[in-house]
mmCIF file of C-alpha atoms in Angstrom:
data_model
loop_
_atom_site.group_PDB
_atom_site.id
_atom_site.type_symbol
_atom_site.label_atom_id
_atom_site.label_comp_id
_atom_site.label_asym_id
_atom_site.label_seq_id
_atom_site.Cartn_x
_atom_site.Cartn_y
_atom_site.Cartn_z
ATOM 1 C CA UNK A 1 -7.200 15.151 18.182
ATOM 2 C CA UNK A 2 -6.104 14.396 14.932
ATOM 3 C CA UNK A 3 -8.357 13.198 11.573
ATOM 4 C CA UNK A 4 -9.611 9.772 11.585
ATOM 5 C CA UNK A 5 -9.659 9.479 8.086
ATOM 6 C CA UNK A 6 -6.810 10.556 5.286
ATOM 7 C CA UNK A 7 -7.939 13.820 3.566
ATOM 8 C CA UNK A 8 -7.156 13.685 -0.597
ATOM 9 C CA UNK A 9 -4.464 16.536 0.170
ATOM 10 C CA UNK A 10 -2.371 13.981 2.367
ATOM 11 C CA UNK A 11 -3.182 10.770 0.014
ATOM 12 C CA UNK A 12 -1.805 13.217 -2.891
ATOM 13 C CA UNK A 13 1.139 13.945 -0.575
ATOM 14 C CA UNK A 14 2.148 10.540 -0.194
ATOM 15 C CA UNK A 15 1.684 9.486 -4.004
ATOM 16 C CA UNK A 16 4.143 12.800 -4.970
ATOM 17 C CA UNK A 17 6.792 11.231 -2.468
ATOM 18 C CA UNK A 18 6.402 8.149 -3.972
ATOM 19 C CA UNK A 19 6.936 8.950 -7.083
ATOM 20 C CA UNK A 20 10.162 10.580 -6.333
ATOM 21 C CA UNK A 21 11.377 7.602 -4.523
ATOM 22 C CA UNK A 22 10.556 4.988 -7.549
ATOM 23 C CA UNK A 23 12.072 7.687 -10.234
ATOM 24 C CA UNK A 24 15.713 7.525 -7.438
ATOM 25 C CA UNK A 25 15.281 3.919 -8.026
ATOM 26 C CA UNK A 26 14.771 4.141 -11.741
ATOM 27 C CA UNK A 27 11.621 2.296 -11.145
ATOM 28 C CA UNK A 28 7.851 2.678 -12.527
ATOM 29 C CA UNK A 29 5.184 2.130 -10.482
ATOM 30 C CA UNK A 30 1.701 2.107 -9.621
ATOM 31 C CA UNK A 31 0.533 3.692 -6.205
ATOM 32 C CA UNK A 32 -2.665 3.214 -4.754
ATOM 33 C CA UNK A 33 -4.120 5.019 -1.118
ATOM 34 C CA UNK A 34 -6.680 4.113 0.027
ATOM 35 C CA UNK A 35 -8.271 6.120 3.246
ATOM 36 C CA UNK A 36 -9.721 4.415 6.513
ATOM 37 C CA UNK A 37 -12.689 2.538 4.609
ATOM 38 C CA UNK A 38 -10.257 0.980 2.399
ATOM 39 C CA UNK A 39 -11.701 3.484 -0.139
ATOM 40 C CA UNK A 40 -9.376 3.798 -3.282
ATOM 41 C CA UNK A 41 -8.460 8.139 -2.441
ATOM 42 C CA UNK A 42 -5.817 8.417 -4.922
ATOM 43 C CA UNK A 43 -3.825 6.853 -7.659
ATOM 44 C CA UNK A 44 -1.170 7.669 -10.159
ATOM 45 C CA UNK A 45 0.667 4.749 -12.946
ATOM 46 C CA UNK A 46 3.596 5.922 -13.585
ATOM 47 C CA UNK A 47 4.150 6.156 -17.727
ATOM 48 C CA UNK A 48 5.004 2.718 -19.049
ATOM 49 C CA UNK A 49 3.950 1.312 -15.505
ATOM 50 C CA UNK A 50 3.085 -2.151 -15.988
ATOM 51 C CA UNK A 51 -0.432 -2.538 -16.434
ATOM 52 C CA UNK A 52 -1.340 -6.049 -14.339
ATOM 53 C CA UNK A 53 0.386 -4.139 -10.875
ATOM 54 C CA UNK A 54 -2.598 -1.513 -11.041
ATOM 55 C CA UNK A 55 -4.738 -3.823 -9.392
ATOM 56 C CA UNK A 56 -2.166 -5.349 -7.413
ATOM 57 C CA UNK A 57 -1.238 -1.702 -6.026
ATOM 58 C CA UNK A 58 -4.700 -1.328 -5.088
ATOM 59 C CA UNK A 59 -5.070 -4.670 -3.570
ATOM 60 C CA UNK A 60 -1.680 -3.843 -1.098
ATOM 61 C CA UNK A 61 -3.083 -0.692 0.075
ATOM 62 C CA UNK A 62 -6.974 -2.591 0.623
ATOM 63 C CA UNK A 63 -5.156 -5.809 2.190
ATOM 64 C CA UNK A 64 -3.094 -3.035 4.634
ATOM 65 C CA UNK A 65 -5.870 -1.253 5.993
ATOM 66 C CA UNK A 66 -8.148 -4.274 6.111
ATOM 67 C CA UNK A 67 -5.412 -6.384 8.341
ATOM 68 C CA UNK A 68 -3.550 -2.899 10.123
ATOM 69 C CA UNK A 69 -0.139 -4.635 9.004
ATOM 70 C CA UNK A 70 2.116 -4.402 6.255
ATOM 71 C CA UNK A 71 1.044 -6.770 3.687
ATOM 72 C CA UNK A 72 4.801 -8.502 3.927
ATOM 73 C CA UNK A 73 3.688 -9.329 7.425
ATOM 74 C CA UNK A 74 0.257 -10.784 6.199
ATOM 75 C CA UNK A 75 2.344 -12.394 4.085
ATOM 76 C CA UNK A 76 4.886 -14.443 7.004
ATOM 77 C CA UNK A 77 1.341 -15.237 8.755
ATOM 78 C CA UNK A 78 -0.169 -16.786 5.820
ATOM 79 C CA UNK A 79 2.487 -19.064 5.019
ATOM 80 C CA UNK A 80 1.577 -23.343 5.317
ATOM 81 C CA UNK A 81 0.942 -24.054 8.499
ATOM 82 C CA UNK A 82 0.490 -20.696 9.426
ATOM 83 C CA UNK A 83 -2.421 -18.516 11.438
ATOM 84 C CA UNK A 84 -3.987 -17.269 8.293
ATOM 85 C CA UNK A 85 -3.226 -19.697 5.885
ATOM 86 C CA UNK A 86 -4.961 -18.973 2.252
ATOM 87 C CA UNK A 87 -6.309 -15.833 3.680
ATOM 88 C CA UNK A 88 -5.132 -13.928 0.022
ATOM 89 C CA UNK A 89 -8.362 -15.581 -1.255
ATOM 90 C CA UNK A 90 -10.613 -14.090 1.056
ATOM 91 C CA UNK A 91 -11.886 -10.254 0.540
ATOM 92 C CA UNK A 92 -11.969 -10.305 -3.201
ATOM 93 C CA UNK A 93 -7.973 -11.186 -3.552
ATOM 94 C CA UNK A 94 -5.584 -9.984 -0.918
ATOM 95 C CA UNK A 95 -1.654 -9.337 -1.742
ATOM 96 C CA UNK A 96 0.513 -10.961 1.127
ATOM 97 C CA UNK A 97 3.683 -9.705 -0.265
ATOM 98 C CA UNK A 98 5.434 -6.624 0.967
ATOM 99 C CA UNK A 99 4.177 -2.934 -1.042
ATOM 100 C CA UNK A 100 1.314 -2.335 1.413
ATOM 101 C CA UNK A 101 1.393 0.146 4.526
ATOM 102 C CA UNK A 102 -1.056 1.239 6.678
ATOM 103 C CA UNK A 103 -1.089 5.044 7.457
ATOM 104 C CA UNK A 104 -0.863 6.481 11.123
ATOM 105 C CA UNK A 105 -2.057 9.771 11.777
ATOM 106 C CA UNK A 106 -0.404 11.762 14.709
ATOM 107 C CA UNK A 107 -2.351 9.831 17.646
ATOM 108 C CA UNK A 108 -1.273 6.341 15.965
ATOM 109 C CA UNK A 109 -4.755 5.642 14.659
ATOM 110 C CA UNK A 110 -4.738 4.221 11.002
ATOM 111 C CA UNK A 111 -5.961 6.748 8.834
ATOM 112 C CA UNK A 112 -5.213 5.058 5.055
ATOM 113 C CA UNK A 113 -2.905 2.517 3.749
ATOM 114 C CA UNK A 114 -0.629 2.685 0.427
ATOM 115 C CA UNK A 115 0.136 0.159 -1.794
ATOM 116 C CA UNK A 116 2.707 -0.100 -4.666
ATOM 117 C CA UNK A 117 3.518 -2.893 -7.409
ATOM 118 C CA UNK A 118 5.934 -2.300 -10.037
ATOM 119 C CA UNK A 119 9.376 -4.017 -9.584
ATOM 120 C CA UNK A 120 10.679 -5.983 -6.879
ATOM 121 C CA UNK A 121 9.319 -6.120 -3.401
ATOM 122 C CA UNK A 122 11.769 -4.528 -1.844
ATOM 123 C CA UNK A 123 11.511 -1.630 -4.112
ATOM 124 C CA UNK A 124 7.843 -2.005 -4.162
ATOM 125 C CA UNK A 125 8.174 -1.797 -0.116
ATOM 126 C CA UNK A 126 10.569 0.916 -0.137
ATOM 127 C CA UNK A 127 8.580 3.438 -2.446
ATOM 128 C CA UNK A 128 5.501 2.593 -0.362
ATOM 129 C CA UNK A 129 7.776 3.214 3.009
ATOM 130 C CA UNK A 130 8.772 7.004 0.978
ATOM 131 C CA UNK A 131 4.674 8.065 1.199
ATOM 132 C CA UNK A 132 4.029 6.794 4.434
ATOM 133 C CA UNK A 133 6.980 8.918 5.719
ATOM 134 C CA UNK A 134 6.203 11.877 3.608
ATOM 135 C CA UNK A 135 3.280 12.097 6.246
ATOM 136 C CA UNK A 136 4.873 12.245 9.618
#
């Protein structure tokens, strides 16, 4: 049976990969993972990172594991009309945008969740996409 929880070891893991991702993009970011209790486990701002995505890094990866879904998904469901319309103003301030990932360990259960703000969404989703899969 596998961990139940992300260990710092795998949260630094995923932060290392990335970093390499957003520096192949020539983007800077700010990565946030968070474990299963939506505990902030590990964080790095990239140098010259902008400084209003470090809480909206942190706010992906909480918004991830709070929901299980990426926050892009959150995002379609919380559209007018939609299930969870103005749910980004419950929970302190969610992010519905993509950046935000849960994290699987080997049995499927959600261990963590990463989030990452810094450029565009798809970039933010695609560095984010680089840590989860640096753990499987």
């Amino acid at each position: 049976m596998s961990a139940t929880n992300i260990t710092l070891e795998q949260a630094e893991t995923a932060v290392k990969a990335a970093k390499v991702k957003a520096v192949e993009l020539g983007t800077l970011m700010n990565i946030a993972v968070v474990d299963a209790g939506a505990n902030l486990t590990a964080f790095a701002r990239m140098d010259g990172a902008w400084l209003g995505s470090v809480d909206i890094a942190q706010k992906k990866a909480r918004t991830a594991r709070y929901f299980d879904m990426p926050t892009g998904e959150v995002g379609k469901l919380s559209q007018p009309g939609g299930s969870l319309f103005n749910i980004e103003h419950s929970n302190g301030g969610l992010i519905t945008f993509p950046g935000g990932i849960p994290i699987e360990n080997a049995d499927g259960q959600i261990i963590g969740a990463i989030g990452v703000s810094g450029s565009t969404v798809e970039n933010d989703n695609e560095v984010a996409q680089a840590g989860v899969d640096s753990l499987s």
